[in-house]
mmCIF file of C-alpha atoms and ligand atoms in Angstrom:
data_model
loop_
_atom_site.group_PDB
_atom_site.id
_atom_site.type_symbol
_atom_site.label_atom_id
_atom_site.label_comp_id
_atom_site.label_asym_id
_atom_site.label_seq_id
_atom_site.Cartn_x
_atom_site.Cartn_y
_atom_site.Cartn_z
ATOM 1 C CA MET H 1 -10.450 -45.285 41.040
ATOM 2 C CA SER H 2 -7.115 -46.909 41.737
ATOM 3 C CA PRO H 3 -5.953 -49.641 39.355
ATOM 4 C CA LEU H 4 -6.302 -53.277 40.416
ATOM 5 C CA LEU H 5 -2.531 -53.705 40.589
ATOM 6 C CA ALA H 6 0.220 -51.127 40.789
ATOM 7 C CA LEU H 7 3.953 -51.706 41.009
ATOM 8 C CA GLU H 8 5.770 -48.575 42.107
ATOM 9 C CA ASN H 9 9.510 -48.440 41.449
ATOM 10 C CA VAL H 10 10.056 -52.073 42.387
ATOM 11 C CA THR H 11 13.640 -53.226 42.693
ATOM 12 C CA VAL H 12 14.687 -56.785 43.539
ATOM 13 C CA ASP H 13 18.262 -57.451 44.530
ATOM 14 C CA PHE H 14 19.529 -61.026 44.886
ATOM 15 C CA ASP H 15 22.743 -60.561 46.870
ATOM 16 C CA GLY H 16 23.967 -57.724 44.690
ATOM 17 C CA PHE H 17 22.422 -58.946 41.423
ATOM 18 C CA LYS H 18 19.535 -56.712 40.398
ATOM 19 C CA ALA H 19 16.873 -58.977 38.898
ATOM 20 C CA LEU H 20 14.465 -55.997 38.709
ATOM 21 C CA THR H 21 15.361 -52.313 38.699
ATOM 22 C CA ASP H 22 12.813 -49.564 39.284
ATOM 23 C CA VAL H 23 9.888 -51.369 37.632
ATOM 24 C CA SER H 24 6.565 -49.512 37.637
ATOM 25 C CA LEU H 25 3.406 -50.733 35.993
ATOM 26 C CA THR H 26 -0.335 -50.709 36.532
ATOM 27 C CA LEU H 27 -3.066 -53.107 35.526
ATOM 28 C CA GLU H 28 -6.770 -52.293 35.514
ATOM 29 C CA ALA H 29 -9.446 -54.710 36.720
ATOM 30 C CA ASN H 30 -10.490 -57.318 34.121
ATOM 31 C CA ALA H 31 -7.743 -56.210 31.743
ATOM 32 C CA LEU H 32 -5.005 -58.111 29.946
ATOM 33 C CA ARG H 33 -1.297 -57.388 30.218
ATOM 34 C CA ILE H 34 1.360 -59.256 28.294
ATOM 35 C CA LEU H 35 4.887 -59.384 29.665
ATOM 36 C CA ILE H 36 7.671 -60.437 27.323
ATOM 37 C CA GLY H 37 11.447 -60.427 27.375
ATOM 38 C CA PRO H 38 14.372 -62.763 26.769
ATOM 39 C CA ASN H 39 15.398 -65.484 29.212
ATOM 40 C CA GLY H 40 16.698 -63.999 32.439
ATOM 41 C CA ALA H 41 14.936 -60.658 31.883
ATOM 42 C CA GLY H 42 13.216 -60.914 35.286
ATOM 43 C CA LYS H 43 9.706 -61.961 34.196
ATOM 44 C CA SER H 44 9.288 -64.821 36.659
ATOM 45 C CA THR H 45 10.869 -62.709 39.399
ATOM 46 C CA LEU H 46 8.214 -60.058 38.736
ATOM 47 C CA CYS H 47 5.492 -62.692 39.271
ATOM 48 C CA ASP H 48 7.229 -64.003 42.401
ATOM 49 C CA THR H 49 7.366 -60.466 43.752
ATOM 50 C CA ILE H 50 3.671 -59.770 43.113
ATOM 51 C CA ILE H 51 2.631 -62.982 44.869
ATOM 52 C CA GLY H 52 4.963 -62.344 47.847
ATOM 53 C CA ARG H 53 7.471 -65.120 47.266
ATOM 54 C CA VAL H 54 10.262 -62.644 46.598
ATOM 55 C CA ARG H 55 10.521 -59.363 48.524
ATOM 56 C CA PRO H 56 11.412 -56.133 46.781
ATOM 57 C CA THR H 57 14.423 -54.306 48.187
ATOM 58 C CA ALA H 58 12.802 -51.014 47.155
ATOM 59 C CA GLY H 59 9.404 -49.878 45.928
ATOM 60 C CA ARG H 60 5.831 -50.951 46.699
ATOM 61 C CA ILE H 61 3.106 -53.135 45.303
ATOM 62 C CA LEU H 62 -0.522 -52.088 45.678
ATOM 63 C CA PHE H 63 -3.479 -54.377 45.074
ATOM 64 C CA LYS H 64 -6.984 -52.889 45.154
ATOM 65 C CA GLY H 65 -5.383 -49.718 46.475
ATOM 66 C CA GLU H 66 -3.697 -51.391 49.476
ATOM 67 C CA ALA H 67 -0.005 -52.141 49.945
ATOM 68 C CA ILE H 68 0.660 -55.881 49.793
ATOM 69 C CA THR H 69 4.439 -55.575 49.608
ATOM 70 C CA ALA H 70 5.081 -57.040 53.052
ATOM 71 C CA LEU H 71 2.201 -59.521 53.259
ATOM 72 C CA PRO H 72 2.739 -63.290 53.382
ATOM 73 C CA GLU H 73 1.982 -65.162 50.154
ATOM 74 C CA GLN H 74 -1.123 -66.848 51.601
ATOM 75 C CA GLU H 75 -2.602 -63.472 52.541
ATOM 76 C CA ILE H 76 -1.939 -62.126 49.042
ATOM 77 C CA VAL H 77 -3.648 -65.199 47.559
ATOM 78 C CA LYS H 78 -6.639 -64.612 49.844
ATOM 79 C CA ARG H 79 -6.941 -61.054 48.604
ATOM 80 C CA GLY H 80 -7.431 -62.327 45.079
ATOM 81 C CA ILE H 81 -4.220 -63.097 43.205
ATOM 82 C CA CYS H 82 -3.566 -66.565 41.840
ATOM 83 C CA ARG H 83 -0.451 -67.737 40.074
ATOM 84 C CA LYS H 84 0.029 -70.547 37.597
ATOM 85 C CA PHE H 85 3.521 -71.936 37.538
ATOM 86 C CA GLN H 86 5.608 -72.968 34.566
ATOM 87 C CA THR H 87 5.406 -76.612 35.683
ATOM 88 C CA PRO H 88 1.943 -78.213 35.953
ATOM 89 C CA GLY H 89 0.521 -78.408 39.476
ATOM 90 C CA ILE H 90 -2.418 -80.677 38.738
ATOM 91 C CA LEU H 91 -3.263 -83.724 40.856
ATOM 92 C CA PRO H 92 -2.577 -86.563 38.386
ATOM 93 C CA SER H 93 -4.748 -89.288 39.928
ATOM 94 C CA LEU H 94 -7.848 -87.082 40.149
ATOM 95 C CA SER H 95 -10.131 -86.553 37.172
ATOM 96 C CA VAL H 96 -10.269 -83.267 35.277
ATOM 97 C CA MET H 97 -13.531 -82.383 37.040
ATOM 98 C CA GLU H 98 -12.175 -83.303 40.482
ATOM 99 C CA ASN H 99 -9.131 -81.124 39.920
ATOM 100 C CA LEU H 100 -11.381 -78.161 39.145
ATOM 101 C CA LEU H 101 -13.570 -78.794 42.192
ATOM 102 C CA VAL H 102 -10.615 -79.185 44.572
ATOM 103 C CA SER H 103 -9.010 -76.031 43.273
ATOM 104 C CA GLY H 104 -12.256 -74.055 43.603
ATOM 105 C CA ARG H 105 -12.604 -75.061 47.253
ATOM 106 C CA LYS H 106 -9.015 -74.967 48.409
ATOM 107 C CA ASN H 107 -8.195 -71.451 47.362
ATOM 108 C CA ARG H 108 -11.446 -69.646 47.925
ATOM 109 C CA ALA H 109 -11.599 -67.314 50.878
ATOM 110 C CA TRP H 110 -13.227 -69.234 53.740
ATOM 111 C CA TRP H 111 -16.121 -66.833 54.199
ATOM 112 C CA ARG H 112 -17.051 -67.106 50.544
ATOM 113 C CA ALA H 113 -16.891 -70.898 50.778
ATOM 114 C CA PHE H 114 -19.394 -70.816 53.639
ATOM 115 C CA THR H 115 -21.728 -68.109 52.511
ATOM 116 C CA THR H 116 -22.061 -68.464 48.781
ATOM 117 C CA ALA H 117 -21.106 -71.846 47.425
ATOM 118 C CA THR H 118 -23.471 -74.779 47.756
ATOM 119 C CA PRO H 119 -22.240 -78.084 46.310
ATOM 120 C CA ALA H 120 -24.646 -77.632 43.392
ATOM 121 C CA GLN H 121 -23.284 -74.163 42.669
ATOM 122 C CA GLU H 122 -19.714 -75.421 42.917
ATOM 123 C CA MET H 123 -20.552 -78.161 40.472
ATOM 124 C CA ALA H 124 -22.207 -75.735 38.063
ATOM 125 C CA ARG H 125 -19.231 -73.393 38.194
ATOM 126 C CA ALA H 126 -16.799 -76.273 37.590
ATOM 127 C CA GLU H 127 -18.886 -77.397 34.578
ATOM 128 C CA GLU H 128 -18.765 -73.845 33.247
ATOM 129 C CA ILE H 129 -14.967 -73.720 33.595
ATOM 130 C CA LEU H 130 -14.707 -77.151 31.982
ATOM 131 C CA GLU H 131 -16.414 -75.659 28.942
ATOM 132 C CA THR H 132 -14.237 -72.539 29.023
ATOM 133 C CA ILE H 133 -11.096 -74.676 28.862
ATOM 134 C CA GLY H 134 -12.631 -76.937 26.220
ATOM 135 C CA LEU H 135 -12.181 -80.206 28.104
ATOM 136 C CA GLN H 136 -15.834 -81.351 28.349
ATOM 137 C CA ASP H 137 -15.076 -84.669 26.681
ATOM 138 C CA ARG H 138 -12.145 -85.236 29.083
ATOM 139 C CA ARG H 139 -14.250 -84.545 32.178
ATOM 140 C CA ASP H 140 -13.784 -87.919 33.935
ATOM 141 C CA VAL H 141 -10.301 -88.780 32.665
ATOM 142 C CA PRO H 142 -7.541 -88.869 35.304
ATOM 143 C CA ALA H 143 -5.425 -85.763 34.765
ATOM 144 C CA ALA H 144 -2.356 -87.972 34.296
ATOM 145 C CA GLY H 145 -3.875 -89.211 31.021
ATOM 146 C CA LEU H 146 -4.193 -85.765 29.423
ATOM 147 C CA ALA H 147 -2.030 -84.572 26.551
ATOM 148 C CA HIS H 148 0.500 -81.826 27.322
ATOM 149 C CA GLY H 149 -1.670 -78.979 26.031
ATOM 150 C CA GLU H 150 -4.731 -80.307 27.845
ATOM 151 C CA LYS H 151 -2.786 -80.343 31.123
ATOM 152 C CA GLN H 152 -1.890 -76.708 30.621
ATOM 153 C CA TRP H 153 -5.544 -75.815 29.972
ATOM 154 C CA LEU H 154 -6.623 -77.716 33.070
ATOM 155 C CA GLU H 155 -4.087 -75.742 35.055
ATOM 156 C CA ILE H 156 -5.478 -72.505 33.695
ATOM 157 C CA GLY H 157 -8.944 -73.792 34.618
ATOM 158 C CA MET H 158 -7.742 -74.457 38.167
ATOM 159 C CA VAL H 159 -6.466 -70.910 38.446
ATOM 160 C CA VAL H 160 -9.821 -69.643 37.111
ATOM 161 C CA ALA H 161 -11.640 -71.855 39.649
ATOM 162 C CA THR H 162 -10.083 -69.922 42.522
ATOM 163 C CA ASP H 163 -12.130 -66.929 41.363
ATOM 164 C CA ALA H 164 -9.125 -64.663 41.836
ATOM 165 C CA ASP H 165 -9.354 -61.120 40.470
ATOM 166 C CA LEU H 166 -5.819 -61.283 39.100
ATOM 167 C CA LEU H 167 -4.406 -64.358 37.361
ATOM 168 C CA LEU H 168 -0.663 -64.610 36.825
ATOM 169 C CA LEU H 169 0.180 -67.011 33.995
ATOM 170 C CA ASP H 170 3.887 -67.726 33.601
ATOM 171 C CA GLU H 171 4.599 -69.244 30.171
ATOM 172 C CA PRO H 172 1.307 -71.083 29.671
ATOM 173 C CA THR H 173 2.358 -72.174 26.149
ATOM 174 C CA ALA H 174 5.671 -73.763 27.168
ATOM 175 C CA GLY H 175 6.227 -76.883 25.068
ATOM 176 C CA MET H 176 3.112 -76.381 22.907
ATOM 177 C CA GLY H 177 2.809 -76.621 19.135
ATOM 178 C CA PRO H 178 1.257 -73.811 17.041
ATOM 179 C CA GLN H 179 -2.314 -75.139 17.201
ATOM 180 C CA ASP H 180 -2.375 -75.551 20.989
ATOM 181 C CA THR H 181 -0.687 -72.164 21.342
ATOM 182 C CA GLN H 182 -3.453 -70.551 19.300
ATOM 183 C CA ARG H 183 -6.118 -72.249 21.410
ATOM 184 C CA THR H 184 -4.424 -71.076 24.595
ATOM 185 C CA ALA H 185 -4.549 -67.484 23.333
ATOM 186 C CA GLU H 186 -8.287 -67.834 22.679
ATOM 187 C CA LEU H 187 -8.790 -69.328 26.134
ATOM 188 C CA ILE H 188 -6.959 -66.451 27.825
ATOM 189 C CA LEU H 189 -8.889 -63.855 25.826
ATOM 190 C CA SER H 190 -12.132 -65.481 26.977
ATOM 191 C CA LEU H 191 -11.123 -64.806 30.622
ATOM 192 C CA ILE H 192 -10.712 -61.058 30.143
ATOM 193 C CA GLY H 193 -13.676 -59.144 31.495
ATOM 194 C CA ARG H 194 -14.101 -61.561 34.374
ATOM 195 C CA HIS H 195 -10.469 -61.568 35.571
ATOM 196 C CA ALA H 196 -7.419 -59.413 35.016
ATOM 197 C CA VAL H 197 -4.636 -61.506 33.506
ATOM 198 C CA LEU H 198 -0.897 -60.918 33.506
ATOM 199 C CA VAL H 199 0.558 -63.360 31.016
ATOM 200 C CA ILE H 200 4.252 -63.999 30.501
ATOM 201 C CA ASP H 201 5.566 -65.568 27.346
ATOM 202 C CA HIS H 202 8.279 -65.318 24.750
ATOM 203 C CA ASP H 203 6.436 -66.912 21.838
ATOM 204 C CA MET H 204 5.681 -64.076 19.416
ATOM 205 C CA SER H 205 2.921 -65.950 17.570
ATOM 206 C CA PHE H 206 1.126 -66.281 20.907
ATOM 207 C CA VAL H 207 1.683 -62.618 21.787
ATOM 208 C CA GLU H 208 0.324 -61.594 18.393
ATOM 209 C CA ALA H 209 -2.752 -63.776 18.860
ATOM 210 C CA LEU H 210 -3.391 -62.128 22.253
ATOM 211 C CA ASN H 211 -2.752 -58.703 20.744
ATOM 212 C CA GLY H 212 -2.955 -56.806 24.037
ATOM 213 C CA PHE H 213 -1.014 -54.093 25.821
ATOM 214 C CA THR H 214 2.528 -55.382 26.178
ATOM 215 C CA THR H 215 5.441 -54.627 28.478
ATOM 216 C CA VAL H 216 8.942 -55.607 27.398
ATOM 217 C CA LEU H 217 11.415 -56.405 30.162
ATOM 218 C CA HIS H 218 15.129 -56.469 29.484
ATOM 219 C CA GLN H 219 17.781 -57.061 32.147
ATOM 220 C CA GLY H 220 15.285 -56.308 34.882
ATOM 221 C CA GLN H 221 14.106 -53.000 33.435
ATOM 222 C CA ILE H 222 11.137 -51.944 31.364
ATOM 223 C CA LEU H 223 12.414 -51.400 27.856
ATOM 224 C CA LYS H 224 9.143 -50.539 26.142
ATOM 225 C CA GLU H 225 5.374 -50.608 26.607
ATOM 226 C CA GLY H 226 2.677 -50.462 23.961
ATOM 227 C CA SER H 227 0.519 -52.427 21.575
ATOM 228 C CA VAL H 228 1.973 -55.542 19.963
ATOM 229 C CA ALA H 229 2.313 -53.562 16.713
ATOM 230 C CA GLU H 230 4.264 -50.810 18.508
ATOM 231 C CA ILE H 231 6.517 -53.385 20.164
ATOM 232 C CA ARG H 232 7.070 -55.056 16.797
ATOM 233 C CA ALA H 233 8.070 -51.747 15.207
ATOM 234 C CA ASP H 234 10.506 -50.734 17.958
ATOM 235 C CA ALA H 235 14.163 -50.886 16.963
ATOM 236 C CA ALA H 236 15.475 -51.317 20.527
ATOM 237 C CA VAL H 237 13.080 -54.205 21.154
ATOM 238 C CA GLU H 238 14.034 -55.767 17.847
ATOM 239 C CA ALA H 239 17.700 -55.561 18.805
ATOM 240 C CA VAL H 240 17.475 -57.100 22.268
ATOM 241 C CA TYR H 241 14.469 -59.332 22.035
ATOM 242 C CA LEU H 242 12.891 -60.149 18.713
ATOM 243 C CA GLY H 243 16.194 -61.033 17.053
ATOM 244 C CA ARG H 244 16.885 -63.497 19.800
ATOM 245 C CA ALA H 245 13.323 -64.818 19.852
ATOM 246 C CA LYS H 246 13.567 -65.625 16.156
ATOM 247 C CA ASP H 247 16.710 -67.640 16.877
ATOM 248 C CA GLU H 248 14.912 -69.466 19.687
ATOM 249 C CA VAL H 249 11.991 -70.354 17.438
ATOM 250 C CA ALA H 250 14.234 -71.460 14.565
HETATM 251 P P1 LIG O 301 12.861 -64.828 33.257
HETATM 252 O O1 LIG O 301 11.658 -65.421 33.904
HETATM 253 O O2 LIG O 301 12.598 -63.539 32.552
HETATM 254 O O3 LIG O 301 13.560 -65.796 32.350
HETATM 255 P P2 LIG O 301 13.903 -64.763 35.960
HETATM 256 O O4 LIG O 301 13.036 -63.808 36.658
HETATM 257 O O5 LIG O 301 13.681 -66.198 36.198
HETATM 258 O O6 LIG O 301 13.928 -64.457 34.396
HETATM 259 O O7 LIG O 301 15.406 -64.446 36.357
HETATM 260 C C1 LIG O 301 15.969 -63.149 36.245
HETATM 261 C C2 LIG O 301 17.413 -63.192 36.714
HETATM 262 O O8 LIG O 301 17.441 -63.328 38.132
HETATM 263 C C3 LIG O 301 18.209 -64.362 36.156
HETATM 264 O O9 LIG O 301 19.524 -63.910 35.894
HETATM 265 C C4 LIG O 301 18.193 -65.355 37.274
HETATM 266 O O10 LIG O 301 19.341 -66.178 37.227
HETATM 267 C C5 LIG O 301 18.183 -64.484 38.505
HETATM 268 N N1 LIG O 301 17.494 -65.103 39.648
HETATM 269 C C6 LIG O 301 16.207 -65.531 39.682
HETATM 270 N N2 LIG O 301 15.876 -65.995 40.900
HETATM 271 C C7 LIG O 301 16.994 -65.872 41.667
HETATM 272 C C8 LIG O 301 17.302 -66.170 43.033
HETATM 273 N N3 LIG O 301 16.401 -66.691 43.869
HETATM 274 N N4 LIG O 301 18.553 -65.886 43.465
HETATM 275 C C9 LIG O 301 19.478 -65.349 42.631
HETATM 276 N N5 LIG O 301 19.250 -65.029 41.352
HETATM 277 C C10 LIG O 301 18.025 -65.289 40.863
HETATM 278 MG MG1 LIG O 302 10.685 -67.266 33.650
#
């Protein structure tokens, strides 16, 4: 069986600046992949390229065994990839529950919307996601009134509500304290098995809490892949990334 996602020798060139060079990676269905690397390493560009917002200048991207490299973003979304951005995309005047319902409807493939989801089923699924993201007691609060961490969890819930097979989470812990960061790791781990998740971050406490297979990007190239422990023990990673990350945290 082919992997859910495969990048084959992907290169992205922004007018002569190579944001990604010869990047290859695969992700199995329902699996977790962590992507780390210092600022400017090309992490967000990698996400943009998967979702079709940035076009590779060389290489291919396969999703469910089919090339998606040249497809428009909307078509890629329809095939089952959903991306969460660094900045919240929630609708502030709608309640938490309404945000989940809107997101579940808007992004679902039209045939699924017609054939499978009755309003009662949609409601039940939204309630289930509400529980997954731990916001049951915030159900009817306008999203604008949520705390920073809660907004991030709602956003993750909205991505989950699309029912996409692959969720791309770009820095979901941005601006969070240690407790919220820990909770976010637990939330993401609870999604594995139902969705594949590619999560980008540079917070090492978060990466250690996730404790999954990790890819380190540096200057647009894959520097190292392995378990968090292997990444931690790698001298080259320490030199280019962990040293700097410690400075950032301090
Ligand atoms: P990261 O998310 O790892 O911090 P990015 O993928 O955002 O890094 O950026 C990688 C590099 O590509 C950076 O040097 C950035 O300035 C550059 N870059 C990103 N997007 C563009 C663009 N649209 N045009 C030109 N350069 C870009
Ligand atoms: Mg980024």
